[in-house]
Short mmCIF file of C-alpha atoms and ligand atoms in Angstrom, two decimals:
data_model
loop_
_atom_site.label_atom_id
_atom_site.label_comp_id
_atom_site.label_asym_id
_atom_site.label_seq_id
_atom_site.Cartn_x
_atom_site.Cartn_y
_atom_site.Cartn_z
CA MET A 976 -2.41 -9.06 -25.78
CA ARG A 977 -0.51 -5.93 -26.55
CA LEU A 978 0.65 -3.37 -24.01
CA THR A 979 2.05 -0.01 -25.02
CA ILE A 980 4.14 1.87 -22.46
CA LEU A 981 4.42 5.63 -22.94
CA GLY A 982 7.55 6.85 -21.20
CA GLY A 983 8.93 3.46 -22.25
CA GLY A 984 12.50 4.62 -21.65
CA GLY A 985 11.60 5.48 -18.05
CA PHE A 986 13.48 4.12 -15.07
CA ARG A 987 10.54 2.19 -13.56
CA VAL A 988 9.69 0.28 -16.77
CA PRO A 989 11.71 -2.81 -15.68
CA LEU A 990 9.42 -3.10 -12.63
CA VAL A 991 6.39 -3.48 -14.89
CA HIS A 992 8.28 -5.81 -17.20
CA GLY A 993 9.43 -7.90 -14.24
CA ALA A 994 5.79 -8.32 -13.16
CA LEU A 995 4.81 -9.34 -16.69
CA LEU A 996 7.55 -11.97 -16.70
CA GLY A 997 5.89 -13.63 -13.72
CA ASP A 998 2.55 -13.97 -15.53
CA HIS A 999 2.34 -17.23 -17.44
CA ALA A 1000 -1.44 -17.55 -17.67
CA GLU A 1001 -3.45 -17.52 -20.85
CA GLY A 1002 -4.43 -14.02 -21.95
CA ARG A 1003 -1.19 -12.51 -20.61
CA VAL A 1004 0.67 -9.70 -22.33
CA THR A 1005 2.62 -11.18 -25.23
CA ARG A 1006 3.79 -7.96 -26.83
CA VAL A 1007 5.19 -4.80 -25.24
CA VAL A 1008 5.70 -1.64 -27.28
CA LEU A 1009 7.88 0.97 -25.61
CA HIS A 1010 7.42 4.55 -26.71
CA ASP A 1011 9.65 7.42 -25.66
CA VAL A 1012 10.67 10.77 -27.08
CA ASP A 1013 14.31 9.86 -26.32
CA ALA A 1014 15.81 7.02 -28.38
CA GLY A 1015 18.86 6.77 -26.09
CA ARG A 1016 16.72 6.09 -23.04
CA LEU A 1017 14.80 3.48 -25.02
CA ARG A 1018 18.04 1.70 -25.90
CA ALA A 1019 19.21 1.65 -22.29
CA ILE A 1020 15.92 0.30 -20.93
CA THR A 1021 15.62 -2.23 -23.74
CA ARG A 1022 18.98 -3.63 -22.63
CA VAL A 1023 17.78 -3.96 -19.03
CA LEU A 1024 14.60 -5.73 -20.20
CA ALA A 1025 16.57 -8.14 -22.40
CA GLU A 1026 18.75 -9.16 -19.44
CA GLN A 1027 15.64 -9.52 -17.27
CA ALA A 1028 13.99 -11.82 -19.83
CA ASP A 1029 17.04 -14.02 -20.14
CA GLY A 1030 15.93 -17.62 -19.54
CA VAL A 1031 12.19 -16.83 -19.49
CA PRO A 1032 10.79 -18.83 -22.44
CA ASP A 1033 7.40 -17.08 -22.65
CA ALA A 1034 8.72 -13.53 -22.11
CA PRO A 1035 6.75 -10.93 -24.08
CA GLU A 1036 8.28 -9.64 -27.28
CA VAL A 1037 9.56 -6.10 -26.71
CA THR A 1038 9.87 -3.42 -29.40
CA ALA A 1039 10.67 0.27 -29.11
CA THR A 1040 9.69 3.32 -31.14
CA THR A 1041 9.75 7.11 -30.98
CA ASP A 1042 6.61 7.33 -33.15
CA LEU A 1043 3.63 7.87 -30.84
CA ASP A 1044 0.86 7.02 -33.30
CA GLU A 1045 2.63 3.82 -34.34
CA ALA A 1046 2.96 2.86 -30.67
CA LEU A 1047 -0.74 3.41 -30.00
CA ARG A 1048 -2.23 1.61 -33.00
CA GLY A 1049 -3.41 -1.87 -32.03
CA ALA A 1050 -2.80 -1.43 -28.29
CA ASP A 1051 -5.10 -3.25 -25.86
CA PHE A 1052 -3.66 -1.44 -22.86
CA VAL A 1053 -1.68 1.78 -22.70
CA PHE A 1054 0.41 2.59 -19.63
CA SER A 1055 1.19 6.26 -19.55
CA ALA A 1056 4.21 7.04 -17.38
CA ILE A 1057 5.74 10.14 -18.88
CA ARG A 1058 7.67 13.00 -17.27
CA VAL A 1059 7.17 16.19 -19.23
CA GLY A 1060 10.29 18.34 -18.88
CA GLY A 1061 12.28 15.43 -17.42
CA LEU A 1062 13.99 15.45 -14.04
CA GLU A 1063 15.53 18.80 -14.86
CA GLY A 1064 11.96 20.11 -14.98
CA ARG A 1065 11.24 18.48 -11.63
CA ALA A 1066 14.27 20.19 -10.10
CA HIS A 1067 13.04 23.56 -11.43
CA ASP A 1068 9.58 22.89 -9.99
CA GLU A 1069 11.19 22.43 -6.60
CA ARG A 1070 13.70 25.27 -6.69
CA VAL A 1071 11.42 28.07 -7.91
CA ALA A 1072 8.92 27.32 -5.12
CA LEU A 1073 11.54 26.92 -2.38
CA ALA A 1074 13.07 30.26 -3.37
CA GLU A 1075 9.65 31.79 -2.58
CA GLY A 1076 9.53 29.99 0.76
CA VAL A 1077 6.76 27.58 -0.27
CA LEU A 1078 6.81 23.85 -0.89
CA GLY A 1079 8.46 22.66 -4.08
CA GLN A 1080 7.57 19.01 -4.52
CA GLU A 1081 6.79 16.76 -7.48
CA THR A 1082 3.04 16.54 -6.88
CA VAL A 1083 2.10 18.68 -3.86
CA GLY A 1084 1.72 22.46 -3.60
CA ALA A 1085 3.33 24.90 -6.02
CA GLY A 1086 5.68 22.30 -7.53
CA GLY A 1087 2.78 19.99 -8.32
CA ILE A 1088 0.83 22.82 -9.94
CA ALA A 1089 3.78 23.72 -12.18
CA TYR A 1090 4.20 20.07 -13.12
CA GLY A 1091 0.47 19.78 -13.81
CA LEU A 1092 0.42 22.90 -15.97
CA ARG A 1093 3.03 21.53 -18.33
CA THR A 1094 1.84 17.92 -18.26
CA VAL A 1095 -1.91 18.38 -18.87
CA PRO A 1096 -1.60 19.64 -22.50
CA VAL A 1097 0.64 16.67 -23.37
CA ALA A 1098 -1.67 14.18 -21.60
CA VAL A 1099 -4.71 15.60 -23.40
CA ASP A 1100 -2.96 15.22 -26.74
CA ILE A 1101 -2.21 11.58 -25.89
CA ALA A 1102 -5.82 10.98 -24.81
CA ARG A 1103 -7.11 12.40 -28.09
CA ARG A 1104 -4.77 10.15 -30.06
CA VAL A 1105 -5.79 7.07 -28.08
CA ALA A 1106 -9.48 7.90 -28.68
CA ARG A 1107 -8.75 8.08 -32.41
CA LEU A 1108 -6.20 5.30 -32.93
CA ALA A 1109 -7.02 2.75 -30.23
CA PRO A 1110 -10.60 3.50 -29.16
CA ASP A 1111 -11.03 0.16 -27.38
CA ALA A 1112 -7.81 0.40 -25.39
CA TRP A 1113 -7.74 0.94 -21.63
CA VAL A 1114 -5.36 3.61 -20.42
CA ILE A 1115 -3.63 3.15 -17.07
CA ASN A 1116 -2.22 6.46 -16.01
CA PHE A 1117 0.91 6.59 -13.84
CA THR A 1118 1.85 10.08 -14.94
CA ASN A 1119 1.94 12.55 -12.08
CA PRO A 1120 0.20 14.49 -10.73
CA ALA A 1121 -1.81 11.31 -11.26
CA GLY A 1122 -5.29 12.43 -10.14
CA LEU A 1123 -5.21 15.67 -12.09
CA VAL A 1124 -3.73 14.06 -15.21
CA THR A 1125 -6.29 11.23 -15.09
CA GLU A 1126 -9.08 13.79 -14.86
CA ALA A 1127 -7.67 15.69 -17.86
CA MET A 1128 -7.55 12.48 -19.91
CA SER A 1129 -11.02 11.35 -18.78
CA GLY A 1130 -12.48 14.34 -20.64
CA HIS A 1131 -11.56 12.44 -23.83
CA LEU A 1132 -11.55 8.81 -22.72
CA GLY A 1133 -14.31 8.72 -20.10
CA ASP A 1134 -13.94 5.76 -17.76
CA ARG A 1135 -11.43 4.04 -20.06
CA VAL A 1136 -8.63 5.90 -18.28
CA ILE A 1137 -7.82 4.81 -14.73
CA GLY A 1138 -5.13 6.41 -12.58
CA ILE A 1139 -2.89 4.43 -10.25
CA CYS A 1140 -0.51 5.14 -7.40
CA ASP A 1141 1.42 2.87 -5.09
CA SER A 1142 1.21 4.99 -1.94
CA PRO A 1143 -2.27 3.92 -0.70
CA VAL A 1144 -1.36 0.28 -1.37
CA GLY A 1145 1.86 0.62 0.60
CA LEU A 1146 0.00 2.33 3.45
CA GLY A 1147 -2.68 -0.38 3.56
CA ARG A 1148 -0.01 -3.09 3.50
CA ARG A 1149 1.90 -1.53 6.37
CA ILE A 1150 -1.17 -1.06 8.55
CA ALA A 1151 -2.31 -4.62 7.86
CA ARG A 1152 1.15 -5.90 8.75
CA VAL A 1153 1.38 -4.16 12.11
CA LEU A 1154 -2.14 -5.34 12.96
CA GLY A 1155 -1.23 -8.89 12.05
CA ALA A 1156 -3.86 -9.03 9.30
CA ARG A 1157 -3.32 -10.47 5.85
CA PRO A 1158 -3.58 -7.60 3.33
CA ARG A 1159 -5.78 -9.76 1.08
CA GLU A 1160 -8.29 -10.40 3.85
CA ALA A 1161 -8.46 -6.83 5.09
CA TRP A 1162 -10.86 -4.19 3.82
CA ILE A 1163 -9.05 -0.86 3.77
CA ASP A 1164 -11.40 2.07 4.16
CA TYR A 1165 -9.46 4.75 2.29
CA VAL A 1166 -10.61 7.79 0.32
CA GLY A 1167 -9.49 11.21 -0.88
CA LEU A 1168 -7.60 12.54 -3.85
CA ASN A 1169 -4.30 11.15 -5.13
CA HIS A 1170 -1.59 11.88 -2.52
CA LEU A 1171 -4.34 13.36 -0.31
CA GLY A 1172 -6.23 10.48 1.27
CA TRP A 1173 -6.86 8.92 4.68
CA VAL A 1174 -7.29 5.38 6.01
CA ARG A 1175 -10.29 5.59 8.35
CA GLY A 1176 -10.65 1.91 9.12
CA LEU A 1177 -9.29 -1.56 8.45
CA ARG A 1178 -11.89 -4.28 8.71
CA VAL A 1179 -11.13 -7.96 9.09
CA GLY A 1180 -14.12 -10.29 9.34
CA GLY A 1181 -16.42 -7.30 9.76
CA ARG A 1182 -14.48 -5.87 12.72
CA ASP A 1183 -12.64 -2.52 12.55
CA GLU A 1184 -9.08 -3.07 13.79
CA LEU A 1185 -7.89 0.53 13.37
CA PRO A 1186 -8.93 1.67 16.89
CA ARG A 1187 -6.61 -1.02 18.28
CA LEU A 1188 -3.74 0.54 16.33
CA LEU A 1189 -4.63 4.12 17.32
CA ASP A 1190 -4.73 3.10 21.00
CA ASP A 1191 -1.28 1.56 20.96
CA PRO A 1192 1.71 3.97 20.81
CA ALA A 1193 4.15 1.07 20.37
CA LEU A 1194 2.29 -0.23 17.33
CA LEU A 1195 1.99 3.31 15.96
CA GLY A 1196 5.72 3.76 16.29
CA SER A 1197 6.40 0.59 14.34
CA PHE A 1198 5.63 1.74 10.79
CA GLU A 1199 6.48 4.57 8.43
CA GLU A 1200 3.36 6.77 8.66
CA GLY A 1201 3.17 6.24 12.44
CA ARG A 1202 6.68 7.63 12.83
CA LEU A 1203 6.19 10.38 10.26
CA PHE A 1204 3.05 11.85 11.85
CA GLY A 1205 3.55 10.79 15.48
CA ALA A 1206 1.14 8.86 17.70
CA ASP A 1207 -0.51 11.93 19.26
CA TRP A 1208 -1.44 13.52 15.97
CA LEU A 1209 -2.75 10.26 14.52
CA ARG A 1210 -4.92 9.78 17.59
CA SER A 1211 -6.24 13.31 17.23
CA LEU A 1212 -7.10 12.65 13.60
CA GLY A 1213 -8.56 9.21 14.27
CA ALA A 1214 -7.19 8.15 10.90
CA ILE A 1215 -3.90 7.38 9.18
CA PRO A 1216 -3.12 9.86 6.42
CA ASN A 1217 -1.27 9.10 3.21
CA GLU A 1218 2.42 9.98 3.66
CA TYR A 1219 2.00 12.96 1.30
CA LEU A 1220 -0.18 14.65 3.96
CA HIS A 1221 3.08 15.23 5.84
CA TYR A 1222 3.60 18.17 3.48
CA TYR A 1223 0.35 19.70 4.79
CA TYR A 1224 0.33 18.84 8.47
CA PHE A 1225 4.05 19.59 8.93
CA ASN A 1226 4.47 22.07 6.12
CA ARG A 1227 6.86 24.45 7.87
CA GLU A 1228 9.24 21.65 8.85
CA ALA A 1229 9.06 20.05 5.41
CA VAL A 1230 9.78 23.33 3.60
CA GLY A 1231 12.65 24.05 6.00
CA ALA A 1232 14.18 20.61 5.50
CA TYR A 1233 13.87 20.92 1.72
CA GLN A 1234 15.46 24.37 1.77
CA ARG A 1235 18.37 23.14 3.88
CA ALA A 1236 19.01 20.06 1.72
CA GLU A 1237 22.14 20.20 -0.38
CA ARG A 1238 20.17 19.14 -3.45
CA THR A 1239 16.45 18.78 -4.08
CA ARG A 1240 15.03 15.32 -4.77
CA GLY A 1241 14.68 16.23 -8.45
CA ALA A 1242 18.30 17.39 -8.68
CA PHE A 1243 19.55 14.26 -6.89
CA LEU A 1244 17.57 11.99 -9.20
CA HIS A 1245 18.62 13.99 -12.24
CA ASP A 1246 22.28 13.29 -11.48
CA GLN A 1247 21.67 9.71 -10.41
CA GLN A 1248 19.65 8.89 -13.52
CA ALA A 1249 22.14 10.59 -15.83
CA ARG A 1250 24.80 8.22 -14.46
CA PHE A 1251 22.52 5.23 -14.89
CA TYR A 1252 21.57 5.98 -18.51
CA ALA A 1253 25.18 6.69 -19.43
CA GLY A 1254 26.30 3.43 -17.83
CA ALA A 1255 23.47 1.34 -19.28
CA SER A 1256 24.42 2.49 -22.77
CA ASP A 1257 27.90 1.03 -22.37
CA PRO A 1258 27.89 -2.53 -23.76
CA ASP A 1259 30.55 -3.57 -21.22
CA VAL A 1260 28.35 -2.66 -18.25
CA PRO A 1261 25.76 -5.25 -17.06
CA ALA A 1262 22.65 -3.10 -17.40
CA LEU A 1263 20.30 -5.02 -15.08
CA ASP A 1264 22.79 -5.02 -12.24
CA LEU A 1265 23.36 -1.27 -12.61
CA TRP A 1266 19.59 -0.73 -12.67
CA GLU A 1267 19.11 -2.77 -9.47
CA ARG A 1268 21.77 -0.83 -7.61
CA THR A 1269 20.43 2.52 -8.81
CA ARG A 1270 16.91 1.54 -7.79
CA ALA A 1271 18.01 0.45 -4.31
CA GLU A 1272 19.62 3.84 -3.74
CA ARG A 1273 16.54 5.65 -5.05
CA GLU A 1274 14.18 3.70 -2.80
CA ALA A 1275 16.34 4.11 0.31
CA THR A 1276 16.41 7.92 -0.04
CA TYR A 1277 12.67 8.39 -0.82
CA MET A 1278 11.18 11.22 1.31
CA ALA A 1279 14.44 11.35 3.28
CA GLU A 1280 13.98 15.02 4.28
CA ASN A 1281 10.50 14.38 5.64
CA ARG A 1282 11.73 11.43 7.66
CA GLU A 1283 14.62 13.50 8.93
CA ALA A 1284 12.32 16.41 9.90
CA ALA A 1285 10.09 13.95 11.80
CA GLY A 1286 12.96 11.98 13.32
CA ALA A 1287 11.44 8.91 11.64
CA GLY A 1288 14.73 7.15 10.84
CA GLU A 1289 15.45 4.89 7.89
CA ARG A 1290 12.87 3.15 5.69
CA GLU A 1291 12.16 -0.47 6.47
CA ALA A 1292 13.37 -3.19 4.12
CA ASP A 1293 9.79 -4.29 3.41
CA ASP A 1294 8.88 -0.80 2.23
CA LEU A 1295 11.62 -0.60 -0.37
CA SER A 1296 9.90 -2.80 -2.92
CA GLY A 1297 7.29 -0.24 -4.00
CA GLY A 1298 4.42 -2.15 -5.53
CA TYR A 1299 3.11 0.01 -8.31
CA GLU A 1300 3.84 -2.66 -10.90
CA LYS A 1301 1.67 -5.07 -8.89
CA VAL A 1302 -1.26 -2.64 -8.92
CA ALA A 1303 -0.82 -2.12 -12.66
CA LEU A 1304 -0.72 -5.82 -13.41
CA ALA A 1305 -3.65 -6.65 -11.10
CA LEU A 1306 -5.70 -3.91 -12.77
CA MET A 1307 -4.85 -5.13 -16.25
CA ARG A 1308 -5.63 -8.75 -15.40
CA ALA A 1309 -8.93 -7.83 -13.75
CA ILE A 1310 -10.08 -6.00 -16.87
CA ALA A 1311 -8.64 -8.31 -19.52
CA ARG A 1312 -9.63 -11.60 -17.89
CA ASP A 1313 -12.50 -10.52 -15.68
CA GLU A 1314 -10.47 -11.55 -12.60
CA ARG A 1315 -12.54 -9.54 -10.15
CA THR A 1316 -10.65 -7.72 -7.47
CA THR A 1317 -10.64 -4.59 -5.32
CA LEU A 1318 -7.98 -1.94 -5.84
CA ILE A 1319 -7.54 1.66 -4.69
CA LEU A 1320 -7.64 3.64 -7.93
CA ASN A 1321 -8.13 7.11 -9.36
CA VAL A 1322 -11.51 7.20 -11.07
CA ARG A 1323 -14.42 9.57 -11.63
CA ASN A 1324 -16.34 10.26 -8.46
CA ARG A 1325 -19.91 9.55 -9.62
CA GLY A 1326 -21.41 10.60 -6.30
CA THR A 1327 -18.95 8.76 -4.05
CA LEU A 1328 -17.81 11.94 -2.27
CA SER A 1329 -20.91 14.11 -2.28
CA PRO A 1330 -19.24 17.55 -2.04
CA LEU A 1331 -17.48 16.91 -5.40
CA ASP A 1332 -19.17 16.69 -8.78
CA GLY A 1333 -19.50 13.42 -10.67
CA ASP A 1334 -16.56 14.03 -13.05
CA ALA A 1335 -14.03 14.86 -10.35
CA VAL A 1336 -11.36 12.15 -10.24
CA ILE A 1337 -10.89 10.83 -6.72
CA GLU A 1338 -8.81 8.03 -5.15
CA VAL A 1339 -11.03 5.32 -3.74
CA PRO A 1340 -11.34 1.52 -3.46
CA CYS A 1341 -12.90 0.16 -6.63
CA LEU A 1342 -14.33 -3.18 -7.68
CA VAL A 1343 -12.64 -4.02 -10.96
CA ASP A 1344 -13.93 -6.41 -13.61
CA ALA A 1345 -14.10 -6.65 -17.40
CA ASN A 1346 -16.27 -3.53 -17.44
CA GLY A 1347 -13.69 -1.41 -15.68
CA ALA A 1348 -13.34 0.12 -12.22
CA HIS A 1349 -16.41 0.86 -10.12
CA PRO A 1350 -15.91 3.01 -7.01
CA VAL A 1351 -17.44 1.54 -3.87
CA ARG A 1352 -19.63 3.46 -1.45
CA VAL A 1353 -17.62 5.02 1.34
CA ASP A 1354 -18.48 6.99 4.47
CA PRO A 1355 -18.13 10.76 4.11
CA LEU A 1356 -14.83 12.37 5.10
CA PRO A 1357 -14.71 14.50 8.25
CA ASP A 1358 -15.02 18.25 7.65
CA HIS A 1359 -11.32 19.13 7.81
CA ALA A 1360 -10.50 16.47 5.20
CA THR A 1361 -13.45 17.49 3.01
CA GLY A 1362 -12.16 21.07 3.20
CA LEU A 1363 -8.70 20.08 2.00
CA VAL A 1364 -10.02 17.79 -0.74
CA CYS A 1365 -12.38 20.49 -2.05
CA ALA A 1366 -9.67 23.18 -1.93
CA VAL A 1367 -7.17 21.03 -3.82
CA LYS A 1368 -9.78 19.89 -6.36
CA ALA A 1369 -10.62 23.56 -6.99
CA VAL A 1370 -6.92 24.17 -7.66
CA GLU A 1371 -6.82 21.21 -10.07
CA ARG A 1372 -9.83 22.63 -11.91
CA GLU A 1373 -8.00 25.95 -12.36
CA VAL A 1374 -4.97 24.06 -13.72
CA LEU A 1375 -7.23 22.27 -16.22
CA ALA A 1376 -8.86 25.58 -17.18
CA ALA A 1377 -5.47 27.30 -17.61
CA ALA A 1378 -4.23 24.44 -19.79
CA ARG A 1379 -7.36 24.74 -21.93
CA SER A 1380 -7.38 28.51 -22.30
CA GLY A 1381 -3.70 29.39 -22.00
CA SER A 1382 -4.72 32.11 -19.53
CA ARG A 1383 -1.96 33.34 -17.26
CA ALA A 1384 -4.49 34.85 -14.87
CA THR A 1385 -6.07 31.42 -14.44
CA ALA A 1386 -2.65 29.91 -13.75
CA VAL A 1387 -2.07 32.58 -11.07
CA LYS A 1388 -5.45 31.67 -9.58
CA ALA A 1389 -4.48 27.99 -9.43
CA PHE A 1390 -1.35 28.79 -7.37
CA ALA A 1391 -3.08 31.43 -5.25
CA LEU A 1392 -5.95 29.14 -4.21
CA HIS A 1393 -3.66 26.36 -3.02
CA PRO A 1394 -3.68 25.95 0.78
CA LEU A 1395 0.15 25.78 0.78
CA VAL A 1396 0.65 29.07 -1.13
CA ASP A 1397 0.22 31.90 1.33
CA SER A 1398 -0.20 35.03 -0.82
CA VAL A 1399 -1.54 36.07 -4.22
CA ASN A 1400 1.71 37.97 -4.73
CA VAL A 1401 3.67 34.76 -4.19
CA ALA A 1402 1.41 33.09 -6.78
CA ARG A 1403 2.16 35.85 -9.30
CA ARG A 1404 5.89 35.51 -8.76
CA LEU A 1405 5.65 31.73 -9.05
CA VAL A 1406 4.00 32.01 -12.46
CA ASP A 1407 6.74 34.44 -13.55
CA GLY A 1408 9.45 32.16 -12.17
CA TYR A 1409 8.06 29.00 -13.71
CA THR A 1410 7.36 30.48 -17.14
CA ALA A 1411 10.93 31.82 -17.19
CA VAL A 1412 12.48 28.35 -16.74
CA HIS A 1413 9.98 25.96 -18.38
CA PRO A 1414 9.72 25.96 -22.18
CA GLY A 1415 6.63 23.75 -21.69
CA LEU A 1416 4.78 26.71 -20.14
CA ALA A 1417 5.24 29.03 -23.12
CA TYR A 1418 1.54 28.61 -23.87
CA LEU A 1419 0.62 30.76 -20.84
CA GLY A 1420 0.28 34.12 -22.58
C1 LIG B 652 5.74 7.38 -4.82
C2 LIG B 652 4.55 8.09 -5.38
C3 LIG B 652 4.75 8.42 -6.83
C4 LIG B 652 6.01 9.23 -6.99
C5 LIG B 652 7.19 8.54 -6.36
C6 LIG B 652 8.34 9.49 -6.30
O1 LIG B 652 5.88 6.14 -5.41
O2 LIG B 652 3.37 7.37 -5.23
O3 LIG B 652 3.65 9.12 -7.33
O4 LIG B 652 6.28 9.50 -8.34
O5 LIG B 652 6.90 8.14 -5.06
O6 LIG B 652 9.48 8.78 -5.99
P1 LIG B 652 10.90 9.39 -6.39
O7 LIG B 652 11.86 8.30 -6.16
O8 LIG B 652 10.78 9.81 -7.83
O9 LIG B 652 11.07 10.58 -5.48
MN1 LIG B 653 1.83 8.37 -6.48
#
């Protein structure tokens, strides 16, 4: 089986490769094709993968190319994990918004809209090429903003594109752990949009254990989201939100902390990654070791400003291992080998959340088999969550429309309608600011 990774020179590729190395069963991935627009990054990551595969006799064969069509032809699965505009672009997304006093973040608020506006046209081009060159391939989309980008691609690939994210998995794992339940045996009742979802229940043997957690301040204080949101607020909500909801519920504190930070997350990662890629290109430097150390630092500092604003302290060791590669591999195995499983994925709604139309991509538990991912029935969201989900989906729709038409007025509307952008005038200035720094937004006339 052949897996093509777009963004193949990306920093998280060794995580996926590491997961593949642990799969020895029949029907596993035997060939990996890395595609990237940057040959230097491909060389660096290829070195890390070669060191990882050392001593693994059935390791997949890895090749690298900068030719997109060549990479796609013959693919059974395509992982798309690209970053349009690079980390420099991410840093601009953050800074332009923070200068206007609104949130600048990779996927949430103004920063996420700017990132979406320049990513959607590229993702649509990829989707069209996949439909032409590898019509039977399944596309697993990691590219952020993952829900929006998956929806853009689904216009061309239908249900053959599935979006993934590690944050609901991590949340479910943490809640299961503090409740003493085995994650595999627990049913996590989670729904929303990507980076905008809530756990409303955790059932073990038919019994909902979440009330026990919500009633216990000590348990609530013993995991990341409990510390981030605080026991009182979680009890008021009656649910545990995805960590990205911190940007909504504590927006003022988050924006303040981001403005005070010496460097934005994007700028920090830009510098860190530049050092890694330079080092990994030096034949005298052990590339895998450098990658491990760089990754440890990246994980330890994830959402540091939010944790600081909330007084949440350091991340726990168990939370540093991410898990997105496990979701990706489980999804691929379920489809390729009909190994049925349940995963929280980004798929078309098809009536699951009734206020949204059928084509809206949502994040929801899905049964996965050889026919793809099928969203399960879930209880409706409470009104305040429905309101947020509908507002953000409306923003995503304006981003998709702006990417299609090239209309600047539609781009302004996308920013202006976002709950975290507090004035139409701010939205106008954001579009001016972003188009001034991002070559990828030149299409907005
Ligand atoms: C989580 C999110 C991803 C996001 C990443 C950012 O894993 O689910 O969607 O890209 O965090 O982490 P970073 O280290 O780039 O700030
Ligand atoms: Mn994510």
